[in-house]
Tab-separated table of C-alpha atoms in Angstrom:
chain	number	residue	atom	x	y	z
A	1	UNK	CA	-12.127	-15.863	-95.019
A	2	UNK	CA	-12.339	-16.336	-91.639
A	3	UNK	CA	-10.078	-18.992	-91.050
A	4	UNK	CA	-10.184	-22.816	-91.218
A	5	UNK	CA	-12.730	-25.155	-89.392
A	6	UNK	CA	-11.650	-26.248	-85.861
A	7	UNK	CA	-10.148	-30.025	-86.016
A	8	UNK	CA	-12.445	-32.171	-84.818
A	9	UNK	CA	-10.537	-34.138	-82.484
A	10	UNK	CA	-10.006	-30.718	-80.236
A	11	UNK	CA	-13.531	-30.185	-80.361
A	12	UNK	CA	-13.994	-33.503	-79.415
A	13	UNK	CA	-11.673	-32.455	-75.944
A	14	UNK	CA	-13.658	-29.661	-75.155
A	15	UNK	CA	-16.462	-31.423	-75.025
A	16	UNK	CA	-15.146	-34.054	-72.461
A	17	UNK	CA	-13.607	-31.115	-70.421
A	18	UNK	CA	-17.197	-29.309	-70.367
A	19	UNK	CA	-19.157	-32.750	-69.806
A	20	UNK	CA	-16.203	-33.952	-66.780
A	21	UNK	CA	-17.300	-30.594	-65.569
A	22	UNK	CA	-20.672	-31.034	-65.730
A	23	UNK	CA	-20.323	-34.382	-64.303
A	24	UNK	CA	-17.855	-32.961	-60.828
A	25	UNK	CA	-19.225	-29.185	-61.086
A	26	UNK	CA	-20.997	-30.371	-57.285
A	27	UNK	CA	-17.894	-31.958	-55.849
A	28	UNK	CA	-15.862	-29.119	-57.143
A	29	UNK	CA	-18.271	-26.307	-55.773
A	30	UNK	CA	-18.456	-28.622	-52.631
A	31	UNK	CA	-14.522	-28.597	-52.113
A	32	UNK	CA	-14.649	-24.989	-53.104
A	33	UNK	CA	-16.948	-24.299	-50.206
A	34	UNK	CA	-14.700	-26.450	-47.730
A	35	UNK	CA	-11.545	-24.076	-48.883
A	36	UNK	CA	-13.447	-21.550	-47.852
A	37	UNK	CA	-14.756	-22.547	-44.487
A	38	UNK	CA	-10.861	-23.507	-43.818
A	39	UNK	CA	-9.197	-20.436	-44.680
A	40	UNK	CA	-12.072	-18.634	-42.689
A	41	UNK	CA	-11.851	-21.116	-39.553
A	42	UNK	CA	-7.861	-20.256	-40.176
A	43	UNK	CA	-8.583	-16.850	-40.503
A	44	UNK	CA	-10.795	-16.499	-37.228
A	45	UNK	CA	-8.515	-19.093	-35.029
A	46	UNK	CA	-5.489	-15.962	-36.105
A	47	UNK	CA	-8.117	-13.499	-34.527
A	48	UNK	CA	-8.562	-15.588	-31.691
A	49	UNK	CA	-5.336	-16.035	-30.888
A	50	UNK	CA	-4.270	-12.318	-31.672
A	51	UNK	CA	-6.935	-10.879	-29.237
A	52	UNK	CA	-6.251	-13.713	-26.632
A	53	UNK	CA	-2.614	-12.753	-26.277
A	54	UNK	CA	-3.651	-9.071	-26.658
A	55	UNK	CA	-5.828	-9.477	-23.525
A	56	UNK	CA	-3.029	-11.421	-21.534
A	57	UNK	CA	-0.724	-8.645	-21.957
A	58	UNK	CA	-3.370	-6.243	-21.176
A	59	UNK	CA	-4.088	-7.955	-17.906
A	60	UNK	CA	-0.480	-8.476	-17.387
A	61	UNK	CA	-0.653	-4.270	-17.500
A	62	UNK	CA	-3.394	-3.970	-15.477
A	63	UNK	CA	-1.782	-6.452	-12.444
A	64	UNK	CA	1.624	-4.501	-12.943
A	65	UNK	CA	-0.243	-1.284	-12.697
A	66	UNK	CA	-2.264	-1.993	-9.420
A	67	UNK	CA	0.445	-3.823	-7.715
A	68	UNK	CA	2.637	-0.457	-8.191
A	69	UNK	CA	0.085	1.833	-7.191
A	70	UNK	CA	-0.889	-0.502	-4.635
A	71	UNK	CA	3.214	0.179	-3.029
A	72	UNK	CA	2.749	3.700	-3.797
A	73	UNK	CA	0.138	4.290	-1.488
A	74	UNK	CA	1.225	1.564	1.059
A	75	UNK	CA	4.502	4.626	0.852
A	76	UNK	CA	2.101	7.828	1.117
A	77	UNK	CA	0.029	6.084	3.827
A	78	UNK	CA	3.759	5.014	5.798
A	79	UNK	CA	4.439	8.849	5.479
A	80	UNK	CA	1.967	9.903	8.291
A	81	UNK	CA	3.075	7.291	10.621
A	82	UNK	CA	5.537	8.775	12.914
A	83	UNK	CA	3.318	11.685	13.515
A	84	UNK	CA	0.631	9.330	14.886
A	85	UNK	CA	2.744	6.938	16.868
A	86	UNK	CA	4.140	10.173	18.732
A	87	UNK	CA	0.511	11.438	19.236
A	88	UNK	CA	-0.616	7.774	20.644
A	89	UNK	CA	2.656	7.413	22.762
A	90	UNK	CA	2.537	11.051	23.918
A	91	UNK	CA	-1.315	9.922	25.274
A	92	UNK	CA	0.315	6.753	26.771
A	93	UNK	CA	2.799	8.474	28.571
A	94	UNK	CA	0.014	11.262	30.256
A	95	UNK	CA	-1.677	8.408	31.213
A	96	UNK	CA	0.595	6.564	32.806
A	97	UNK	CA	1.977	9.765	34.875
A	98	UNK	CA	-1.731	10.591	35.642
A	99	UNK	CA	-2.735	7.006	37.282
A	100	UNK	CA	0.916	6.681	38.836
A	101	UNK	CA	0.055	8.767	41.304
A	102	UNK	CA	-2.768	7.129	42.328
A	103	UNK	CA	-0.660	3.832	42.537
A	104	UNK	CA	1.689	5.842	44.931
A	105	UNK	CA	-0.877	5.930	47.537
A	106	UNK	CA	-1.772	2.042	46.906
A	107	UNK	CA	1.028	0.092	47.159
A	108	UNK	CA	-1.111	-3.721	46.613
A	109	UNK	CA	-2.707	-1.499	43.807
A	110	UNK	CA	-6.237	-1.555	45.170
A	111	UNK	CA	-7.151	2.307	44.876
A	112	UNK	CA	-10.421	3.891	45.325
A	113	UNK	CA	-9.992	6.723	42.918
A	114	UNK	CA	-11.589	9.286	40.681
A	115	UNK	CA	-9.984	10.028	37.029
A	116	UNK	CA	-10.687	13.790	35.719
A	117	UNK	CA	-11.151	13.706	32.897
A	118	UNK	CA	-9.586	17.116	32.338
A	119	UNK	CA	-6.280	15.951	33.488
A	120	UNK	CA	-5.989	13.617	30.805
A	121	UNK	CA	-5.585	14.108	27.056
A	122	UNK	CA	-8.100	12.818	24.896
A	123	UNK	CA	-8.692	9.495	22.944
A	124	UNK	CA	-6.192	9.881	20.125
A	125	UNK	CA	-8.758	9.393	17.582
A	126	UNK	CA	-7.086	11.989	14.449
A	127	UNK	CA	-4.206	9.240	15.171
A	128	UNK	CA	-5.962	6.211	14.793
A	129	UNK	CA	-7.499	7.360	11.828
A	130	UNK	CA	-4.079	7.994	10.033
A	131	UNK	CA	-2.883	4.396	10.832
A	132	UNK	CA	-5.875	2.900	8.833
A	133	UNK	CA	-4.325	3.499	5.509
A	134	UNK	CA	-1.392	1.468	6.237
A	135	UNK	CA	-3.458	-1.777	6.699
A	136	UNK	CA	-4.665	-1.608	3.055
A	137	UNK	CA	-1.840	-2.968	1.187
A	138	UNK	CA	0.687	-4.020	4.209
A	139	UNK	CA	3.882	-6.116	3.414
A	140	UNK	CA	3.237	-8.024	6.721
A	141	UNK	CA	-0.408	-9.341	7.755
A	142	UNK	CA	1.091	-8.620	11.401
A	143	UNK	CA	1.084	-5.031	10.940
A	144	UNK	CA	-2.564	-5.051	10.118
A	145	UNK	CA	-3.371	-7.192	13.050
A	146	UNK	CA	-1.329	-4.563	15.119
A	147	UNK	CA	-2.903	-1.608	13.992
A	148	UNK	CA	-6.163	-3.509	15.054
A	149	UNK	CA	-5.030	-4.303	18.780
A	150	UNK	CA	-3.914	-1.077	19.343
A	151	UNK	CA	-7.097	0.315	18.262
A	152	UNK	CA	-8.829	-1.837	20.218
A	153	UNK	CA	-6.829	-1.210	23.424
A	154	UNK	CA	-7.391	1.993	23.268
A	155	UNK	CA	-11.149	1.578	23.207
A	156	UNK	CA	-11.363	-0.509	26.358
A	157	UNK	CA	-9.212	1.866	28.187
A	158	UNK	CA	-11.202	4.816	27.187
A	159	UNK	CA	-14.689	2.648	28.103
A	160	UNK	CA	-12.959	1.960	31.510
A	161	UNK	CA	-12.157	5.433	32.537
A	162	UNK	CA	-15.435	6.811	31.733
A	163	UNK	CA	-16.852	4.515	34.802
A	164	UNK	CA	-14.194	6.731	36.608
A	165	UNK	CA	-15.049	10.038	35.850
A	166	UNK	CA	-18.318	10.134	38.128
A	167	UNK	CA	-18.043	12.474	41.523
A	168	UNK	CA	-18.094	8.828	43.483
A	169	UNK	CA	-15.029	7.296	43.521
A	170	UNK	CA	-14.479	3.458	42.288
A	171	UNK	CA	-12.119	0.876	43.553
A	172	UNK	CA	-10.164	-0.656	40.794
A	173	UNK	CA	-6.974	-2.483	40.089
A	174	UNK	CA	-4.821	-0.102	38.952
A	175	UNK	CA	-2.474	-2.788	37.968
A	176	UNK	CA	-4.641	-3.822	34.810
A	177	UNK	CA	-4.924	-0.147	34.058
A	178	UNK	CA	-1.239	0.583	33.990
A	179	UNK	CA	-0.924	-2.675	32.288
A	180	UNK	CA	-2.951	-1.638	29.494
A	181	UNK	CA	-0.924	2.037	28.790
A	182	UNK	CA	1.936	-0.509	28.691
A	183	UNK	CA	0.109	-2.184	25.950
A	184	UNK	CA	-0.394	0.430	24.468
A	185	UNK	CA	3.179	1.942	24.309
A	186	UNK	CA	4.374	-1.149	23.314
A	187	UNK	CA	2.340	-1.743	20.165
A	188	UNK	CA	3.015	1.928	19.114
A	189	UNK	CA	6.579	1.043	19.322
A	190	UNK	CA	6.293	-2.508	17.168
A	191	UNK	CA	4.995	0.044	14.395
A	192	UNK	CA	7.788	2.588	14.911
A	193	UNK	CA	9.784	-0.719	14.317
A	194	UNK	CA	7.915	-1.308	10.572
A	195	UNK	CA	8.033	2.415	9.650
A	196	UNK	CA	12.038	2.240	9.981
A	197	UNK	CA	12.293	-1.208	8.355
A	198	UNK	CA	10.182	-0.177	5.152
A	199	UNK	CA	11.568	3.527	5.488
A	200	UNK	CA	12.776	4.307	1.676
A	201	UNK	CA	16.613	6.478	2.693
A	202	UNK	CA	16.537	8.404	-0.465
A	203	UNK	CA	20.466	9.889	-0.677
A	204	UNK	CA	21.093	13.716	-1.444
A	205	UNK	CA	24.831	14.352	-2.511
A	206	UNK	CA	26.950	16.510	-0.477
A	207	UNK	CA	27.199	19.243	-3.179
A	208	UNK	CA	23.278	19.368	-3.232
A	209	UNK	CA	23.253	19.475	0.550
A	210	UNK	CA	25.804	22.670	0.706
A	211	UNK	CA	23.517	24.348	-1.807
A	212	UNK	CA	20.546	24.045	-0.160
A	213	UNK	CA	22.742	25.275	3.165
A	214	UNK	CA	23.742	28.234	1.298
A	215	UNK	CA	20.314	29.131	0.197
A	216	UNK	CA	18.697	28.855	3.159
A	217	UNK	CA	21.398	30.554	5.126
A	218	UNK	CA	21.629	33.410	2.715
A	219	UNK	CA	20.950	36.525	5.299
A	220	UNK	CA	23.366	34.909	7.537
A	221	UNK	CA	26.144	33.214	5.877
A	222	UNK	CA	28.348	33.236	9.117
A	223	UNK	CA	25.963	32.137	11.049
A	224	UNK	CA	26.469	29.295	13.891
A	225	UNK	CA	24.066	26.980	12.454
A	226	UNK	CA	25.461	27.239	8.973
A	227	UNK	CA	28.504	26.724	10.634
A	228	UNK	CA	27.677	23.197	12.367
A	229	UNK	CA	25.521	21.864	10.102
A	230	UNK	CA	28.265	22.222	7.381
A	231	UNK	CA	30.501	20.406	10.120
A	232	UNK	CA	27.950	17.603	9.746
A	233	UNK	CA	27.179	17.294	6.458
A	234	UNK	CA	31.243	16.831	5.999
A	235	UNK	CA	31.125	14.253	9.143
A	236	UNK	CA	29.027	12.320	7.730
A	237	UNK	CA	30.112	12.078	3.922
A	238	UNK	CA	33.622	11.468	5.161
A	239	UNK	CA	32.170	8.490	7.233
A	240	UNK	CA	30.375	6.820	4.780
């Protein structure tokens, strides 16, 4: 009723297919196992190599960031750079007018003489101070090294004219003195040099240019100034 009796030769191959199993189920669960570990290994080494490259790139990012930011505020700190070079040549220039004199009265420039202190402008500290930024991220190690000798001339002026500022008068060398606001001047002048070599021109087109004219001329359009800088705006367009 329920169908015929299995043949007894396929009953006889199940059984050898259970009792091979039997026989290799270790080996089998063993090379099961090892599958398993490799895919996994495979798996992880994928990970590996995903998060590797995603950390290269990330420092790639991070390198490409800082080394713009790093000429962005090389830029900003380049702004405020003619503004202290004027102040520290300005203070070069007093000084040299101010111990001229006494080298007037001195020709083998052996003076006795007394510096007052009132005569003179101050150390042009605010100055030095703005020139610090640009030694962070220079595009020449000279510049640095410039910034530094000028800041240290500076100093040992200043020390030496405070020996000078008693009521006594001293006997110096007025030579090395001048020599030194020469020094001075001169590295001042290297970094007005730098600012004009790194200066970024950025060009405004002659129609922009008129506009602006026009706006800021508005109360006075027939004004003199309008007038000539309009003449120059065309000179110069017409030149280049």
């Amino acid at each position: 009723m329920f169908g015929g009796y299995p043949n007894l030769s396929e009953v006889a191959k199940i059984e050898r297919i259970y009792s091979i199993l039997y026989d290799w189920q270790t080996l089998l669960t063993g090379l099961a196992a090892i599958i398993a570990a490799l895919l996994t290994v495979n798996s992880i080494g994928k990970q590996t190599r995903t998060s590797t490259e995603d950390a290269r790139k990330q420092l790639i990012r991070s390198e490409t960031r800082w080394e713009e930011e790093k000429k962005a505020n090389h830029r900003l700190a380049m702004t405020a750079l003619p503004h202290a070079l004027n102040e520290i040549i300005y203070y070069a220039d007093k000084h040299w007018n101010y111990l001229e004199k006494f080298a007037e009265e001195s020709p083998d420039g052996i003076q006795p003489f007394r510096v007052d202190p009132l005569k003179l402008p101050a150390p042009p500290l605010a100055a030095l101070e703005k020139l610090q930024p640009a030694c962070l991220f220079p595009k020449d190690e000279e510049i640095a090294n410039i910034i530094a000798a000028l800041t240290r001339k500076i100093q040992y002026h200043e020390a030496r004219l405070k020996l000078f500022h008693r009521k006594d008068k001293y006997t110096a060398n007025l030579g090395s003195f001048l020599r030194t606001v020469i020094e001075i001047r001169c590295l001042a002048s290297r970094l007005f040099d730098y600012f004009d070599n790194t200066y970024v021109q950025i060009n405004i087109d002659q129609k922009t240019l008129v506009q602006s004219l026009n706006s800021i001329a508005f109360e006075k359009p027939n004004s003199t100034a309008k007038r000539i800088t309009q003449q120059a705006i065309e000179r110069d367009y017409r030149r280049n």
